[in-house]
Structure formats: C-alpha cells, structure tokens
Amino acid sequence: MKLEVKNINKSFSDKQILFDVSFDVSSSKAMGFLGRNGAGKTTTIRALMDVFKPDSGFFYLDGAPFDPTQVKVGYLPEERGLYGKEPIKEQLKYFAKLKGATNKEANDSADYWLKRFNLDYASKHKLETLSKGNQQKIQIAQSLLNDPDIIILDEPFSGLDPVNSQVLKDVINEKINEDKIVIFSSHQMSYVEEFCDEITLIDQGKIILSGSLNNIKQELGNNRIRIIARNLIAEDLVELLKTQPFTKECFYDKTSAIIELNQMMSTNDFLQHIMSLNIEVEQFMPYYPSLHDIFVMKVGEVDETN
Amino acid sequence: MKQIKNVFAFELRSILSKKSVIITTVLFAAVFFIATSIPTIVSLFDNDDVVDETNQDQQIDNGFSFEGSGFYFESSDVDKFTFVSLGGKEYQSADQLREDVANQEISAGFIITSPTSFDSIVLDRSWVIYEAQMVSSYLQSLQIDKNLIEADLDPQTVSQAMNVTIDSNEIVLGRDSSSSFFVSFILMFAVYMLVIMYGSFVSTSVAREKDNRTMEILITATKPSILIIGKVLANAVAGLAQFGFVAVFGLLGFIINQNSYPQEIVDGLFGGLSMDGLLIFLMFTVFGYILYLFIYASLGSLVSKIEDVSSSVTPITLLFIVAYGIAAVGMEAPNTLLVKVSSFVPFSSILTMPVRYFQMSVPWYELAISMVLMLLTTMFFAYVSIKIYRMGSLNYGNKIKLSKAIKMIFSEK
C-alpha cells in the first residue's frame, strides 16, 4: 500500500496553515512526521483523517482517493480522550464496533490489547480509576483495535515511562513487520530515529524535507568525514586540521572531529595525509548527521518538552 | 443502521447504568406508589368513629365548632346561645377578650356590636378567617329568621319553600374539559419534566465528549449523523423508559387503592382518558421530545466545557417554558387564538395540541396538519443539528453562538 498526500492547503479564519503539503509513505515503513509546535503536523493529520476538509489537495491510497472510513485506520489523536466513567473494555469494544468490527471481533481485539498492555485485570474498571500512564496505554490500545492497515499516532510516547515506551516500541516494530503503514509524529527524535525509515519535516505549514532518512543523512552529511584520534582530543584535532590546506570546514562534537574536504582531495589521500601528521587514527568514517542535528539545521531548536 | 444501533446500545447502557438514574427512578417510583396509596393509609388511621360524645351536641351537621373562639356581646339583641352552644366562650368584657387573643388563649375573638355587625380580633391575619365567615353566616341566618317572624312568616315554612332542588342531566357531545383537567395537567407536567431533564442530559453528554476529547476519536471512527442520531434516540428511549417505569408504579398504586378514592377523583383522573387521546398524546410527545433532544444535542456541541452547557441551552429551555405557559393557559381556555395557533407550532404543539385534544373537540385535519408540521420540523432540525454537531464537535475554545453556527453551516465554511 502507498498513501500519498498531494498539495494540501488549509486555512482557518483566512490564515493559511498548510501550504502545498505533499509526502508519501508505503507499507512496512514507518514515517516520522516532525516539526515544531504549531508547524502544521496535527492539522495535516486531521485533514488526512477527514476531521475537516482541506481547501485544496488530495489524499490517495494506491492511486485511488483515500476515505478513512473505508479502510481500517487506527488513529491516536494528539488530544487524548476517552470516557472516564465507562468500563474500559466496554468502551474499547464500542470503538472497535464503530470501526466495523463484529461483536466477537471487538471483544477479542479488546481482550488482546488489554492483555498485551498488561491491563487485563482492569477490564471492568472505569478509565478514570487508572493512572495517567495506564490511561495513555488504553488510548493507544484504542488506536490498535481491529488490526488497522494504517496506523497514525500523534505523539504516542508522550506521558509513557521507559518500560511502557519499550512496550509501545515493540508494538510499533511488530506493526511495521506486519506490512502496515505507520505514521507517527513526535518531538522525541530518538524514537523517530529508532523506527523511521522515512521522515517528513514540516515548518510553518510547508514541507521542508521528506524522504528516506538514510538518503537525507547522506545528503546532509556533505561527504564529511568523522575522525577520532587516539593521541588527540577532538578539540585539538580540529585545531590541527584547520591549519591544513585541504580543509574546507572543520568542527567537533562530543567524541570526534568532523571535517569537510576541498573538492580536489580524495578520501584516501586525506587519510594518508593525516597519518603523515602523526595523528593516530582510531576511527575514520563518513559523517551522517543525527536526526536532532538535521532538525536543528532545518528548523531551529528542538522542543522536547512534550 | 448497524452503526446507529451500536451508538444507541452504548449510550443507552451508559445512561441506564448510572447510579443517579437508577436511584432517582426507584425513588420516584416508590414516592408515586406511596402517594397513590395515601387514601388507604389515611383510612387506616382514621378515627372518625370514636368521636367524643360530649362534643357531639356542640356540633351541627357540618361538624363546625366555635371551639377556641371567644365572644363578647355588646348588643343584647343577639341570640348568644347559638354561638356558645357551638363551643364559643363568652366574655364579659371586650378588653379581656382582646387580652386572651393577644396571649393566644383563644385563636379568634368576636365582638358582636349589633345583630348585623361584629368586629373580629385575631393575633395574626391569615388569608381566610373561617370562623369570621361562620359568625357572619350565623348572624345573617338569625337576622333573616327575625325578619321573617316580624313579617308574620314561619321561618321553617319559608326554608322548606326555598329548598328546591333542580335535577339536570348534561349530555356532552364533544369533550368534557372538567373531567380531562387533571389528566391533562399530569401528562403536561410529565412531558415538561421529560424534555427539560433529558434535554439537559443529552447536551451535557455531547459537551462531555468534547470536554474529555473523545470527540475526535468518535468522528474519525464513524459519521457524525450516526453519532447524534444514536445518542438522541438512546436518550429519548431512556427518558421514556424512566418516566414509564415511574408511571407504572403510580398507576399500580392507584389501581390497588382505587376503592379508597372518592369517585369524583377517579372520574377526574381517568374520566378524560381515552385511547385516541392517549395515542395523540404519545405521538406529539415522542416527536416533539425528539425534536427538542436534537436541538439540545447540537447546542451541547457548541461549547467546550460542561459548565458552559447551561448557558448554551438557555434559549431553547426558555422557548419550552413559554410553550408550557401557553399549554397552562390552554387548560383553562383551550379555544383561545393563542392556544390554537400554538398547537400548530412544533415547539409548542408538543404540549398544546394534546391539551387542546383533551379539553375540546379538535378536527382530524388540524391534528394531521400539526403532526405533519411537527414531523417536517423534526427532520429539518435533525439535519441542522447534525451539521451543527459536526461543526461544533471539533471547535474547541470559546462558545460559538447558535446564530453564528447556523450562518456557518449555510455558508458551508
């Protein structure tokens, strides 16, 4: 399956929020949808889920117009919410049936996810009696009911402790391996980097980056090289390399020096040259920026408060 | 249809499993059962048979007594015996009489100034001083007798001559409003409570889904029309079931205790009830009730917090209270233009048409026109309510005014 988002525009009260938003995502791949607060992530997802109509643009699934009510879609909205005073299993069954499950399917699906999230003991409890973390798990379970083919999770890790985050990571990996389309937005770059083969970066309603994470890293790596020397700390190494004529740009991070070479210098020549400078090379590898670096590079500081 | 059934079943189970609903229903059923059993309970404690014989001769046929009243006779022309024999205490001075009233030794004092005038003295003025009316009545009777004797007429003969009873036999071709009054009042009040209570329930239920942010999951899982129709129908059925349950207990209490009720009360309650009247009442109630529930549900979707619900539903509640007021007028004067016109307006015909039908003859075509108008309006407002619900359901933040919401719907923004 391939889900395509094509040229979506959306305005509220004459203020344009989305500008020609386009990206696509395929089965068995997870797509990380990134952006700062107010960048347009939730608006794009809500338009995709037909919560409101876009002013222009289309959503396609395998080339045909996408209708979320005709496909099994699991959706975890950014604004979490379920019925606080209703028994947990009853409301999970209700949501499964609204999505088209039979009574038995709804029952089995609710049982499965309650057990999977270790909440089967609480099936008859009211939601409001659970801790916030467990309520969050029920909300995630709601989005996984009925074995959806497309899973859209808006900030799924917010509010989860490390143990429950691991449970969710396992579930997401499982769904990716089951050939599902998984889209999730997050401020937590480490999670996105862990799962996502593809990323889409949105800023002020415009897509500024979209595609394979590896390709993006390669592209933004600018053929830079990461070097760790045994006999020099990164700071001293950078000072030394900056004096060399083949250095176009050089800087360091916590562990290593990163150098961008002038075009005339090949990698082999560079390696030979630095060895001649009595630098004991411990690691020599292509430099790929982290997702955090990419985010900062493209849209500014990362806001991980959520 | 299957989805409406799912929403309906979930909502109905949710309402009927609420402790507050269960407790209120059981409590009201018990209260109605006990209330309808009161005549039997009273008869169990009734000690009419053990009347103090010493008082018997102080009472006249109607059981009236001047016990607790004091009399000072300024005029010697008045027959004191009439008042004293009925338990009245004679005083020798007006001051003593006033003092005893002030000290609450006696409840009322009367200074008989002449055979045709008296002053009454009480500590606190209540609406009706029954004793004063009786003093007036006795003085009048004594004076008439005196006048008759002076005119050489025997008071007893005159009394017999004046005691003529006319037998009349009324044949009602249409409806007897006197026998329909009680049933109209009870049913009208029940409908009023039903709409106000369940209107509030349904609007709060919608606002709560916005407040706890369930709405976004719901409307991405199924169509808004399914959600609102299922919710309205569930509330409608829950309300009818709750009121029906209470009514059954009230009726059961009445049937069990019917022998303890005076015949005129039985006639007043059930004399005006007929199958066709009941059918008309049910039809107008059910459709009018659903119409109001749709409007209440859409108004609930215009607010984001539960505490804003009451202000949002105020306009429709006021409209319904006006309809209730008109229906109350209709019980006294069902043939007035106001009541007649309101029985065609769907927001008021829920109450006024059944009231008119119970009170007087209503041609079948008027019933049909009113019913068609009611159905069309219900369908129209169901459509508008679905649109408002769809639009309001995801509009968080400040309350949207109803007029703005309707404008937005029709401009399809």
Tab-separated table of C-alpha atoms in Angstrom, chain A residues 21-258:
chain	number	residue	atom	x	y	z
A	21	VAL	CA	1.845	19.838	1.845
A	22	SER	CA	2.940	16.711	-0.018
A	23	PHE	CA	4.599	13.459	1.021
A	24	ASP	CA	4.025	9.749	0.708
A	25	VAL	CA	4.503	6.669	2.826
A	26	SER	CA	4.460	2.964	1.968
A	27	SER	CA	3.654	-0.291	3.744
A	28	SER	CA	6.239	-1.869	6.045
A	29	LYS	CA	7.814	1.517	6.580
A	30	ALA	CA	7.334	3.925	9.418
A	31	MET	CA	7.247	7.597	8.594
A	32	GLY	CA	8.225	10.138	11.236
A	33	PHE	CA	6.309	13.359	10.849
A	34	LEU	CA	8.348	16.068	12.512
A	35	GLY	CA	8.011	19.735	13.177
A	36	ARG	CA	7.957	22.320	15.911
A	37	ASN	CA	4.826	23.131	17.889
A	38	GLY	CA	2.285	24.741	15.570
A	39	ALA	CA	4.172	23.706	12.426
A	40	GLY	CA	1.082	22.007	10.954
A	41	LYS	CA	1.546	18.318	11.869
A	42	THR	CA	-1.784	17.849	13.633
A	43	THR	CA	-3.640	19.907	11.020
A	44	THR	CA	-2.228	17.682	8.257
A	45	ILE	CA	-3.167	14.521	10.179
A	46	ARG	CA	-6.670	15.828	10.916
A	47	ALA	CA	-7.177	16.660	7.244
A	48	LEU	CA	-5.953	13.162	6.339
A	49	MET	CA	-8.434	11.676	8.830
A	50	ASP	CA	-11.232	13.767	7.301
A	51	VAL	CA	-11.815	15.615	10.564
A	52	PHE	CA	-12.065	18.641	8.278
A	53	LYS	CA	-11.736	19.081	4.549
A	54	PRO	CA	-8.619	20.683	3.086
A	55	ASP	CA	-9.154	23.804	0.957
A	56	SER	CA	-7.367	22.023	-1.888
A	57	GLY	CA	-5.271	18.930	-2.457
A	58	PHE	CA	-5.862	15.190	-2.325
A	59	PHE	CA	-5.122	12.078	-0.363
A	60	TYR	CA	-4.601	8.875	-2.356
A	61	LEU	CA	-4.267	5.273	-1.288
A	62	ASP	CA	-2.745	3.110	-4.013
A	63	GLY	CA	-3.713	5.748	-6.540
A	64	ALA	CA	-7.386	5.950	-5.517
A	65	PRO	CA	-8.920	8.720	-3.370
A	66	PHE	CA	-8.421	7.877	0.310
A	67	ASP	CA	-11.503	7.541	2.509
A	68	PRO	CA	-10.579	6.774	6.142
A	69	THR	CA	-13.983	5.197	6.790
A	70	GLN	CA	-13.453	2.627	4.017
A	71	VAL	CA	-10.005	1.499	5.173
A	72	LYS	CA	-9.019	0.139	8.560
A	73	VAL	CA	-7.261	3.093	10.148
A	74	GLY	CA	-6.020	3.257	13.726
A	75	TYR	CA	-5.785	6.830	14.958
A	76	LEU	CA	-4.355	8.218	18.169
A	77	PRO	CA	-5.145	11.949	18.214
A	78	GLU	CA	-2.874	14.461	19.835
A	79	GLU	CA	-5.739	15.468	22.143
A	80	ARG	CA	-6.158	12.293	24.159
A	81	GLY	CA	-9.572	11.370	25.362
A	82	LEU	CA	-11.878	8.516	26.222
A	83	TYR	CA	-14.869	8.119	28.515
A	84	GLY	CA	-13.609	8.466	32.089
A	85	LYS	CA	-16.690	6.956	33.706
A	86	GLU	CA	-17.198	3.962	31.428
A	87	PRO	CA	-15.720	0.475	31.970
A	88	ILE	CA	-12.527	0.132	29.934
A	89	LYS	CA	-13.372	-2.984	27.974
A	90	GLU	CA	-16.880	-1.737	27.160
A	91	GLN	CA	-15.547	1.394	25.544
A	92	LEU	CA	-12.789	-0.444	23.665
A	93	LYS	CA	-15.439	-2.789	22.284
A	94	TYR	CA	-17.585	0.207	21.361
A	95	PHE	CA	-14.767	1.872	19.409
A	96	ALA	CA	-13.921	-1.397	17.654
A	97	LYS	CA	-17.559	-1.823	16.612
A	98	LEU	CA	-17.716	1.773	15.372
A	99	LYS	CA	-14.762	0.894	13.165
A	100	GLY	CA	-16.742	-2.013	11.714
A	101	ALA	CA	-15.843	-4.995	13.898
A	102	THR	CA	-18.438	-7.607	14.807
A	103	ASN	CA	-19.243	-8.105	18.470
A	104	LYS	CA	-16.896	-11.111	18.688
A	105	GLU	CA	-14.085	-9.386	16.817
A	106	ALA	CA	-14.471	-6.334	19.045
A	107	ASN	CA	-14.406	-8.491	22.162
A	108	ASP	CA	-11.341	-10.462	21.032
A	109	SER	CA	-9.496	-7.335	19.942
A	110	ALA	CA	-10.208	-5.546	23.249
A	111	ASP	CA	-9.077	-8.627	25.213
A	112	TYR	CA	-5.890	-8.961	23.147
A	113	TRP	CA	-4.731	-5.362	23.626
A	114	LEU	CA	-5.689	-5.243	27.296
A	115	LYS	CA	-3.549	-8.338	27.845
A	116	ARG	CA	-0.753	-7.011	25.656
A	117	PHE	CA	-0.555	-3.834	27.723
A	118	ASN	CA	-0.891	-5.809	30.992
A	119	LEU	CA	-4.220	-4.185	31.771
A	120	ASP	CA	-6.483	-7.228	31.502
A	121	TYR	CA	-7.062	-7.071	35.262
A	122	ALA	CA	-8.693	-3.649	34.792
A	123	SER	CA	-11.103	-4.525	32.001
A	124	LYS	CA	-14.147	-3.735	34.160
A	125	HIS	CA	-12.615	-0.702	35.854
A	126	LYS	CA	-13.621	2.793	34.932
A	127	LEU	CA	-10.941	4.562	32.918
A	128	GLU	CA	-10.663	7.421	35.420
A	129	THR	CA	-9.535	4.973	38.120
A	130	LEU	CA	-6.294	4.189	36.228
A	131	SER	CA	-3.024	6.101	36.447
A	132	LYS	CA	-2.248	8.585	33.656
A	133	GLY	CA	0.299	6.230	32.106
A	134	ASN	CA	-2.197	3.378	32.042
A	135	GLN	CA	-4.883	5.659	30.619
A	136	GLN	CA	-2.406	6.521	27.875
A	137	LYS	CA	-1.953	2.800	27.171
A	138	ILE	CA	-5.707	2.353	26.838
A	139	GLN	CA	-5.780	5.230	24.370
A	140	ILE	CA	-3.003	3.621	22.339
A	141	ALA	CA	-4.860	0.286	22.524
A	142	GLN	CA	-7.890	2.073	21.080
A	143	SER	CA	-5.854	3.034	18.015
A	144	LEU	CA	-4.679	-0.547	17.501
A	145	LEU	CA	-8.099	-2.199	17.740
A	146	ASN	CA	-9.406	-4.109	14.775
A	147	ASP	CA	-5.950	-4.718	13.242
A	148	PRO	CA	-5.700	-1.467	11.253
A	149	ASP	CA	-3.775	-1.334	7.963
A	150	ILE	CA	-2.791	2.278	8.513
A	151	ILE	CA	-1.722	3.447	11.963
A	152	ILE	CA	-1.477	7.166	12.668
A	153	LEU	CA	-0.069	8.063	16.062
A	154	ASP	CA	0.190	11.697	17.087
A	155	GLU	CA	2.822	11.951	19.839
A	156	PRO	CA	2.385	8.348	21.049
A	157	PHE	CA	5.268	8.371	23.512
A	158	SER	CA	4.285	11.456	25.467
A	159	GLY	CA	3.367	10.513	29.019
A	160	LEU	CA	4.815	6.985	28.878
A	161	ASP	CA	7.504	5.807	31.282
A	162	PRO	CA	10.565	3.923	29.873
A	163	VAL	CA	9.019	0.497	30.490
A	164	ASN	CA	5.777	1.340	28.722
A	165	SER	CA	7.689	3.146	25.971
A	166	GLN	CA	9.507	-0.134	25.342
A	167	VAL	CA	6.167	-1.989	25.133
A	168	LEU	CA	4.954	0.547	22.570
A	169	LYS	CA	8.236	0.337	20.629
A	170	ASP	CA	7.788	-3.435	20.389
A	171	VAL	CA	4.218	-2.991	19.164
A	172	ILE	CA	5.234	-0.430	16.530
A	173	ASN	CA	8.077	-2.644	15.288
A	174	GLU	CA	5.655	-5.539	15.108
A	175	LYS	CA	3.217	-3.491	13.036
A	176	ILE	CA	5.978	-2.365	10.679
A	177	ASN	CA	6.960	-6.013	10.185
A	178	GLU	CA	3.293	-6.870	9.523
A	179	ASP	CA	3.459	-4.667	6.417
A	180	LYS	CA	1.390	-1.844	7.885
A	181	ILE	CA	1.726	1.830	7.128
A	182	VAL	CA	2.815	3.596	10.311
A	183	ILE	CA	2.872	7.386	10.577
A	184	PHE	CA	3.827	8.980	13.797
A	185	SER	CA	4.607	12.457	14.876
A	186	SER	CA	6.894	13.099	17.772
A	187	HIS	CA	9.162	15.639	19.323
A	188	GLN	CA	11.308	12.842	20.666
A	189	MET	CA	13.938	12.428	17.954
A	190	SER	CA	15.469	9.292	19.421
A	191	TYR	CA	12.213	7.351	18.925
A	192	VAL	CA	11.791	8.608	15.381
A	193	GLU	CA	15.379	7.731	14.541
A	194	GLU	CA	14.863	4.282	16.006
A	195	PHE	CA	11.819	3.335	13.928
A	196	CYS	CA	11.512	5.517	10.944
A	197	ASP	CA	12.851	4.638	7.564
A	198	GLU	CA	11.415	7.867	6.279
A	199	ILE	CA	10.878	11.303	7.703
A	200	THR	CA	8.889	14.353	6.719
A	201	LEU	CA	9.808	17.659	8.250
A	202	ILE	CA	7.238	20.435	8.286
A	203	ASP	CA	7.838	24.030	9.294
A	204	GLN	CA	5.310	26.873	9.222
A	205	GLY	CA	2.955	24.715	7.178
A	206	LYS	CA	5.497	23.874	4.485
A	207	ILE	CA	7.278	20.592	3.909
A	208	ILE	CA	10.963	21.316	4.020
A	209	LEU	CA	12.280	17.774	3.922
A	210	SER	CA	10.774	14.438	3.007
A	211	GLY	CA	12.212	11.070	2.066
A	212	SER	CA	14.411	8.205	3.190
A	213	LEU	CA	16.185	9.031	6.438
A	214	ASN	CA	19.428	7.377	5.214
A	215	ASN	CA	19.432	9.356	1.988
A	216	ILE	CA	18.735	12.571	3.864
A	217	LYS	CA	21.565	11.855	6.267
A	218	GLN	CA	23.933	11.106	3.390
A	219	GLU	CA	22.866	14.189	1.552
A	220	LEU	CA	23.150	16.467	4.556
A	221	GLY	CA	26.427	14.783	5.550
A	222	ASN	CA	28.058	16.643	2.623
A	223	ASN	CA	30.673	13.886	2.244
A	224	ARG	CA	32.085	14.966	5.567
A	225	ILE	CA	34.331	12.585	7.492
A	226	ARG	CA	34.260	11.788	11.175
A	227	ILE	CA	37.649	11.176	12.759
A	228	ILE	CA	38.603	10.048	16.249
A	229	ALA	CA	42.283	10.185	17.105
A	230	ARG	CA	43.869	8.118	19.863
A	231	ASN	CA	46.549	10.717	20.647
A	232	LEU	CA	44.465	13.925	20.357
A	233	ILE	CA	41.235	15.103	21.832
A	234	ALA	CA	38.624	16.283	19.339
A	235	GLU	CA	39.228	19.976	20.066
A	236	ASP	CA	42.996	19.759	19.430
A	237	LEU	CA	42.442	17.629	16.373
A	238	VAL	CA	40.140	20.289	14.904
A	239	GLU	CA	42.729	22.996	15.606
A	240	LEU	CA	45.359	20.939	13.750
A	241	LEU	CA	43.131	20.116	10.763
A	242	LYS	CA	42.024	23.721	10.346
A	243	THR	CA	45.622	24.670	9.505
A	244	GLN	CA	45.705	22.226	6.570
A	245	PRO	CA	45.032	23.479	3.007
A	246	PHE	CA	42.585	20.625	2.145
A	247	THR	CA	40.187	21.617	4.956
A	248	LYS	CA	37.082	23.415	3.822
A	249	GLU	CA	35.260	23.270	7.167
A	250	CYS	CA	36.031	21.557	10.455
A	251	PHE	CA	34.208	21.288	13.766
A	252	TYR	CA	33.789	18.798	16.601
A	253	ASP	CA	31.061	17.188	18.667
A	254	LYS	CA	31.288	15.282	21.956
A	255	THR	CA	33.505	12.496	20.628
A	256	SER	CA	35.060	13.378	17.324
A	257	ALA	CA	36.223	15.879	14.767
A	258	ILE	CA	34.155	16.348	11.622
